[in-house]
Amino acid sequence: MTHTEERQVTELTQRLAEAEATIAALLSGEIDAVVDAGTQTPVLLAKAQDALRLERDRAQRYLNAPDIILLAVGLDGRITLVNRYACSILGWTADELMGRDWVDTCLPVRIRDDMKAKLHDLTAGEFTVLENPILTKSGDERLIGWRNTVLHDDEGNVTGVLSSGSDITESREVETTLQKTTADLRDHTKLLEEHAAALLKNEDRTTYALRAARMGLWELDMATGELTWSPTMAPLFGLRSDQAPTTAEEFFRLVHADDRRMVETSFGQAAAAGSDFKEEFRVVWPDGHAHWMSASARMTGGREGKAEHWVGVNTDIGERKALEAQFRQAQKMEAVGQLAGGVAHDFNNLLTSILGYSGFVIDTFGPQDRRRADMDEVIKAGQRAAGLTRQLLAFSRKQVLQPTRLDLNALVTGMHQMLSRLIGEHVELVPSLAADLSAVRADPGQLEQVLMNLVVNARDAMPSGGRLTIHTANIELDQSFAHDVVIRPGPYVMLSVSDTGVGMTDATKSRLFEPFFTTKDAGKGTGLGLATVYGIVKQSGGYVWVYSELGKGTSFEVHLPRADESREPVNPAVVVDHAAAVGTETVLIVEDEDAVRLLTRRVLEEANYRVFDAPNPQQAEAVFEANPNVFSLLVTDVIMPGSTGPKLFAELVRRQPNLKVLYVSGYTDTAIIDGGQIDPAIDLLQKPFSANALKRRVREVLDGE
Amino acid sequence: MATQKPTSAAGSQSDPVRVQLRLYVSGNAPNSVRAIANAKTICAEHFDARCDLEIVDLIAQPLRALADEVIVTPTLIKFLPLPVQRIVGNLSDTSQVLLALADA
């Protein structure tokens, strides 16, 4: 977890604590005003009338939303609420309409008897969706599609109907219009209805506050065993208020079976000791899903140390729990990455000498020598090991990235043919690329690796064929994109790879990015593919998400920050032909690993260079001092005992300004690299390297500007 | 609590360990009056001269609530020393208030 993520968790926790404190102060009567978010005016709680008026003003603003008719009718059929838009359609003023009979005033004569009967059914909740003509003051008719909600008072008695409607006269011809309208209406009017309904029920502010904070209050009378819930509690359990438990035993039955004993025991102990009760546990909703909740409670009115009355607050803490889980996962990945990075570093030194010396040995065998084939196998194994090491380094984010401005569409298009061959004929490859895609700043080779790994995984998920879609798009990430995950908001470019394959279980999903986790048969997968994707994307400042449904398919989405428009790519260095990669210049090699130093020396000597070497920066300086102005190039490891390659170069170039440098490194060293991303202008050769690569790079640097 | 602590680098530059408080109230509503009295007492008894206490009456200056995201009164905000802390209520529980201001 990054520092920013940690801070966000801390802030979230603090805000939760502040909300709890505010609720507590509200309940204990220590608050005398609430600031209205709309007008920024404090509303004194002592003047309940004011609060009510404010609530009414606020609701009125919602009521006056354009394009939606809002209408409330009492049980006696009289209009109790009508909004501005309704008035504009009906041609009456609100004052004229309030208190009048809805059916007799606003409906055509021919349907009045029918609608009076229907109004009765409406209050019984019979019709939630309805359409009928209305009569305007001027005698015209309009067709209105309605959505109806039954209104209740605090005791639960029906008091009338609240209807939201839209004028569908013009669009009546199309059969589907009503469905669409009602669907749109449902979305648009949900908020309006909530506020209007709240207004009509005179719901108080505390309930508003509690609901917003996802908190509920409860009381338990120890003498009678009676449990009472505030109206905001039931939704936290996925229940209707009439399903609220009425005893502690009934409540405990709502707790997740694995947590129930713990909660009961803890509550029992608190009751016996007379101390506060505070626990976090899961509750199970009627749909079977578990939700995290915290409960805090205190006894009041105890006599002779015996609890008589509990008052408690429950809070939905799902969001916090999700963050905690993410934090733990991030820590685990970090630890595994550290370990992998350390191992890979040592491996790189070993592989450099294995591959290098194998190269010398093989050249001593004639073309028909059987030992040549044996040696070839050694080299191949070494190269495979080097590939694995690279992937481990990528996962541990210790790999050196050389980012440039990159067009992902071009990358996908360029790889299309290769990917088609890779996935075979039974899978259809469908690119879906955004025309106006922004550039990203990333290492092209690494992103090719990301795309290839995702495509191979998608292919393997579709053994009997299917469709593989590669999609690119510009997107904006904000915190609401994934409320349970901490992200850096801003403009991103998305690259997604989707298949129509077997999908995966939640268990698989949770371990997906761990190195060496694989669901493939032994020998078929290394378990490093997705770990590599994860590492590269993270190191490039992006995110990777996975969506999967068993039997339907899986989709991986990679989000990379859009490139800063002002930063232009740096041109690549001169490319040199292998055969010409020789020279007569004098080179100083500094490397603390003996095998690697001797190998480097031998390769360069065979390429005709004059070579000096030193096992550490101190000796290197002495060699340099003893041979003034003979060296053209310094080839140095980056991290060495006592100093670093860049420090050594800075010292030597001060004495001889035309000296050039080639750094050799096994992994990201902060000495020359900021955040794992190296300046493309710096010349760097990554271990393990082949003899040819070393010769080529040396020549390039010597011939460069 | 009243003893002087060494200056921290994050604190006010001009004066070591200053305590900067802002109390949001609503006119002379009962809890607001109580909170003002309690805040003044706490400042005088525990921080004396190094305490800046600003009292903001939201009835006179409603828009100031916006800046500090105040949603109820009385609310006391401690800006310095960091971290910023909020205390809601009439500040009668002196020990609780001092706990929240403990870093001062």
GROMACS .gro file of N, CA and C in nm, chain A residues 265-342:
model
  234
  265THR      N    1  -2.106  -1.396   2.314
  265THR     CA    2  -2.016  -1.403   2.430
  265THR      C    3  -1.973  -1.263   2.473
  266SER      N    4  -1.931  -1.183   2.374
  266SER     CA    5  -1.883  -1.049   2.404
  266SER      C    6  -1.994  -0.965   2.467
  267PHE      N    7  -2.114  -0.978   2.413
  267PHE     CA    8  -2.226  -0.902   2.469
  267PHE      C    9  -2.257  -0.948   2.611
  268GLY      N   10  -2.254  -1.080   2.631
  268GLY     CA   11  -2.279  -1.135   2.765
  268GLY      C   12  -2.177  -1.085   2.865
  269GLN      N   13  -2.050  -1.082   2.825
  269GLN     CA   14  -1.944  -1.037   2.915
  269GLN      C   15  -1.962  -0.889   2.949
  270ALA      N   16  -1.995  -0.809   2.847
  270ALA     CA   17  -2.016  -0.667   2.872
  270ALA      C   18  -2.132  -0.646   2.968
  271ALA      N   19  -2.237  -0.723   2.949
  271ALA     CA   20  -2.354  -0.710   3.036
  271ALA      C   21  -2.318  -0.747   3.179
  272ALA      N   22  -2.241  -0.856   3.193
  272ALA     CA   23  -2.204  -0.902   3.328
  272ALA      C   24  -2.111  -0.802   3.396
  273ALA      N   25  -2.018  -0.746   3.319
  273ALA     CA   26  -1.919  -0.656   3.378
  273ALA      C   27  -1.969  -0.512   3.387
  274GLY      N   28  -2.079  -0.485   3.321
  274GLY     CA   29  -2.129  -0.348   3.319
  274GLY      C   30  -2.042  -0.257   3.233
  275SER      N   31  -1.968  -0.314   3.140
  275SER     CA   32  -1.881  -0.232   3.055
  275SER      C   33  -1.948  -0.208   2.920
  276ASP      N   34  -1.883  -0.122   2.839
  276ASP     CA   35  -1.937  -0.095   2.706
  276ASP      C   36  -1.919  -0.217   2.616
  277PHE      N   37  -2.009  -0.228   2.520
  277PHE     CA   38  -2.001  -0.337   2.422
  277PHE      C   39  -1.955  -0.277   2.290
  278LYS      N   40  -1.851  -0.335   2.231
  278LYS     CA   41  -1.804  -0.284   2.102
  278LYS      C   42  -1.748  -0.400   2.022
  279GLU      N   43  -1.809  -0.431   1.908
  279GLU     CA   44  -1.763  -0.542   1.825
  279GLU      C   45  -1.782  -0.510   1.678
  280GLU      N   46  -1.704  -0.580   1.595
  280GLU     CA   47  -1.726  -0.577   1.451
  280GLU      C   48  -1.760  -0.719   1.408
  281PHE      N   49  -1.862  -0.732   1.327
  281PHE     CA   50  -1.906  -0.866   1.287
  281PHE      C   51  -1.982  -0.858   1.156
  282ARG      N   52  -2.013  -0.975   1.100
  282ARG     CA   53  -2.089  -0.978   0.975
  282ARG      C   54  -2.235  -1.011   1.005
  283VAL      N   55  -2.323  -0.951   0.929
  283VAL     CA   56  -2.463  -0.989   0.936
  283VAL      C   57  -2.502  -1.043   0.798
  284VAL      N   58  -2.601  -1.130   0.798
  284VAL     CA   59  -2.640  -1.193   0.672
  284VAL      C   60  -2.774  -1.136   0.627
  285TRP      N   61  -2.774  -1.083   0.505
  285TRP     CA   62  -2.898  -1.029   0.448
  285TRP      C   63  -2.986  -1.143   0.399
  286PRO      N   64  -3.115  -1.114   0.376
  286PRO     CA   65  -3.205  -1.219   0.328
  286PRO      C   66  -3.158  -1.281   0.195
  287ASP      N   67  -3.080  -1.204   0.115
  287ASP     CA   68  -3.032  -1.260  -0.012
  287ASP      C   69  -2.908  -1.347   0.008
  288GLY      N   70  -2.866  -1.366   0.135
  288GLY     CA   71  -2.755  -1.455   0.163
  288GLY      C   72  -2.619  -1.388   0.168
  289HIS      N   73  -2.610  -1.260   0.128
  289HIS     CA   74  -2.481  -1.193   0.130
  289HIS      C   75  -2.446  -1.146   0.271
  290ALA      N   76  -2.315  -1.150   0.302
  290ALA     CA   77  -2.270  -1.104   0.433
  290ALA      C   78  -2.227  -0.958   0.424
  291HIS      N   79  -2.258  -0.879   0.524
  291HIS     CA   80  -2.219  -0.737   0.528
  291HIS      C   81  -2.152  -0.709   0.661
  292TRP      N   82  -2.040  -0.634   0.657
  292TRP     CA   83  -1.969  -0.600   0.780
  292TRP      C   84  -2.038  -0.486   0.854
  293MET      N   85  -2.038  -0.497   0.985
  293MET     CA   86  -2.104  -0.397   1.067
  293MET      C   87  -2.027  -0.381   1.198
  294SER      N   88  -2.029  -0.259   1.250
  294SER     CA   89  -1.974  -0.243   1.385
  294SER      C   90  -2.088  -0.205   1.477
  295ALA      N   91  -2.078  -0.247   1.602
  295ALA     CA   92  -2.180  -0.213   1.699
  295ALA      C   93  -2.113  -0.160   1.825
  296SER      N   94  -2.163  -0.049   1.878
  296SER     CA   95  -2.115   0.002   2.006
  296SER      C   96  -2.237   0.028   2.093
  297ALA      N   97  -2.229  -0.011   2.218
  297ALA     CA   98  -2.346   0.010   2.303
  297ALA      C   99  -2.304   0.036   2.447
  298ARG      N  100  -2.392   0.101   2.520
  298ARG     CA  101  -2.364   0.134   2.660
  298ARG      C  102  -2.489   0.107   2.741
  299MET      N  103  -2.468   0.061   2.865
  299MET     CA  104  -2.582   0.036   2.953
  299MET      C  105  -2.621   0.166   3.023
  300THR      N  106  -2.749   0.181   3.043
  300THR     CA  107  -2.794   0.295   3.125
  300THR      C  108  -2.896   0.243   3.226
  301GLY      N  109  -2.915   0.320   3.329
  301GLY     CA  110  -3.019   0.288   3.428
  301GLY      C  111  -2.992   0.163   3.508
  302GLY      N  112  -2.863   0.125   3.523
  302GLY     CA  113  -2.832   0.005   3.599
  302GLY      C  114  -2.863   0.023   3.747
  303ARG      N  115  -2.915  -0.079   3.806
  303ARG     CA  116  -2.942  -0.074   3.950
  303ARG      C  117  -2.869  -0.191   4.016
  304GLU      N  118  -2.799  -0.166   4.126
  304GLU     CA  119  -2.718  -0.268   4.193
  304GLU      C  120  -2.630  -0.341   4.092
  305GLY      N  121  -2.573  -0.264   4.002
  305GLY     CA  122  -2.479  -0.321   3.905
  305GLY      C  123  -2.546  -0.407   3.800
  306LYS      N  124  -2.675  -0.413   3.796
  306LYS     CA  125  -2.741  -0.498   3.698
  306LYS      C  126  -2.790  -0.412   3.581
  307ALA      N  127  -2.758  -0.459   3.460
  307ALA     CA  128  -2.795  -0.380   3.343
  307ALA      C  129  -2.946  -0.382   3.325
  308GLU      N  130  -3.001  -0.267   3.297
  308GLU     CA  131  -3.144  -0.265   3.271
  308GLU      C  132  -3.176  -0.222   3.130
  309HIS      N  133  -3.085  -0.150   3.069
  309HIS     CA  134  -3.121  -0.085   2.945
  309HIS      C  135  -2.995  -0.061   2.862
  310TRP      N  136  -2.993  -0.111   2.739
  310TRP     CA  137  -2.879  -0.087   2.651
  310TRP      C  138  -2.920   0.013   2.543
  311VAL      N  139  -2.829   0.106   2.512
  311VAL     CA  140  -2.851   0.193   2.398
  311VAL      C  141  -2.729   0.176   2.307
  312GLY      N  142  -2.754   0.149   2.179
  312GLY     CA  143  -2.641   0.119   2.092
  312GLY      C  144  -2.651   0.184   1.955
  313VAL      N  145  -2.535   0.191   1.889
  313VAL     CA  146  -2.527   0.242   1.752
  313VAL      C  147  -2.463   0.134   1.666
  314ASN      N  148  -2.524   0.101   1.554
  314ASN     CA  149  -2.463   0.009   1.457
  314ASN      C  150  -2.427   0.086   1.331
  315THR      N  151  -2.312   0.053   1.274
  315THR     CA  152  -2.266   0.123   1.153
  315THR      C  153  -2.224   0.022   1.048
  316ASP      N  154  -2.261   0.050   0.924
  316ASP     CA  155  -2.216  -0.031   0.811
  316ASP      C  156  -2.071   0.003   0.783
  317ILE      N  157  -1.981  -0.095   0.799
  317ILE     CA  158  -1.839  -0.066   0.780
  317ILE      C  159  -1.782  -0.144   0.661
  318GLY      N  160  -1.870  -0.178   0.568
  318GLY     CA  161  -1.828  -0.255   0.450
  318GLY      C  162  -1.713  -0.190   0.376
  319GLU      N  163  -1.723  -0.058   0.358
  319GLU     CA  164  -1.624   0.016   0.283
  319GLU      C  165  -1.486   0.007   0.349
  320ARG      N  166  -1.487   0.025   0.483
  320ARG     CA  167  -1.359   0.021   0.555
  320ARG      C  168  -1.299  -0.120   0.549
  321LYS      N  169  -1.385  -0.220   0.564
  321LYS     CA  170  -1.335  -0.358   0.561
  321LYS      C  171  -1.273  -0.390   0.426
  322ALA      N  172  -1.335  -0.339   0.320
  322ALA     CA  173  -1.282  -0.366   0.186
  322ALA      C  174  -1.143  -0.303   0.173
  323LEU      N  175  -1.127  -0.182   0.229
  323LEU     CA  176  -0.997  -0.117   0.224
  323LEU      C  177  -0.892  -0.195   0.302
  324GLU      N  178  -0.936  -0.246   0.418
  324GLU     CA  179  -0.842  -0.323   0.500
  324GLU      C  180  -0.795  -0.448   0.427
  325ALA      N  181  -0.891  -0.514   0.361
  325ALA     CA  182  -0.857  -0.636   0.288
  325ALA      C  183  -0.759  -0.603   0.175
  326GLN      N  184  -0.784  -0.489   0.111
  326GLN     CA  185  -0.696  -0.449   0.002
  326GLN      C  186  -0.556  -0.419   0.055
  327PHE      N  187  -0.552  -0.358   0.171
  327PHE     CA  188  -0.426  -0.325   0.235
  327PHE      C  189  -0.344  -0.451   0.263
  328ARG      N  190  -0.412  -0.552   0.320
  328ARG     CA  191  -0.343  -0.678   0.351
  328ARG      C  192  -0.290  -0.742   0.224
  329GLN      N  193  -0.374  -0.743   0.118
  329GLN     CA  194  -0.334  -0.804  -0.008
  329GLN      C  195  -0.212  -0.732  -0.064
  330ALA      N  196  -0.214  -0.597  -0.057
  330ALA     CA  197  -0.104  -0.518  -0.111
  330ALA      C  198   0.025  -0.548  -0.035
  331GLN      N  199   0.014  -0.563   0.098
  331GLN     CA  200   0.132  -0.592   0.180
  331GLN      C  201   0.192  -0.728   0.143
  332LYS      N  202   0.102  -0.826   0.120
  332LYS     CA  203   0.148  -0.959   0.086
  332LYS      C  204   0.225  -0.956  -0.046
  333MET      N  205   0.165  -0.886  -0.145
  333MET     CA  206   0.227  -0.879  -0.277
  333MET      C  207   0.363  -0.810  -0.266
  334GLU      N  208   0.370  -0.707  -0.181
  334GLU     CA  209   0.493  -0.632  -0.162
  334GLU      C  210   0.603  -0.725  -0.108
  335ALA      N  211   0.567  -0.806  -0.008
  335ALA     CA  212   0.665  -0.895   0.055
  335ALA      C  213   0.715  -0.998  -0.044
  336VAL      N  214   0.623  -1.059  -0.118
  336VAL     CA  215   0.663  -1.159  -0.217
  336VAL      C  216   0.753  -1.094  -0.322
  337GLY      N  217   0.719  -0.971  -0.359
  337GLY     CA  218   0.797  -0.898  -0.459
  337GLY      C  219   0.940  -0.874  -0.414
  338GLN      N  220   0.956  -0.835  -0.286
  338GLN     CA  221   1.090  -0.811  -0.230
  338GLN      C  222   1.175  -0.936  -0.243
  339LEU      N  223   1.113  -1.047  -0.203
  339LEU     CA  224   1.184  -1.175  -0.204
  339LEU      C  225   1.225  -1.210  -0.346
  340ALA      N  226   1.129  -1.200  -0.439
  340ALA     CA  227   1.155  -1.236  -0.578
  340ALA      C  228   1.264  -1.148  -0.636
  341GLY      N  229   1.259  -1.019  -0.604
  341GLY     CA  230   1.357  -0.925  -0.656
  341GLY      C  231   1.498  -0.960  -0.610
  342GLY      N  232   1.511  -0.998  -0.482
  342GLY     CA  233   1.641  -1.032  -0.426
  342GLY      C  234   1.700  -1.154  -0.493
   0.00000   0.00000   0.00000
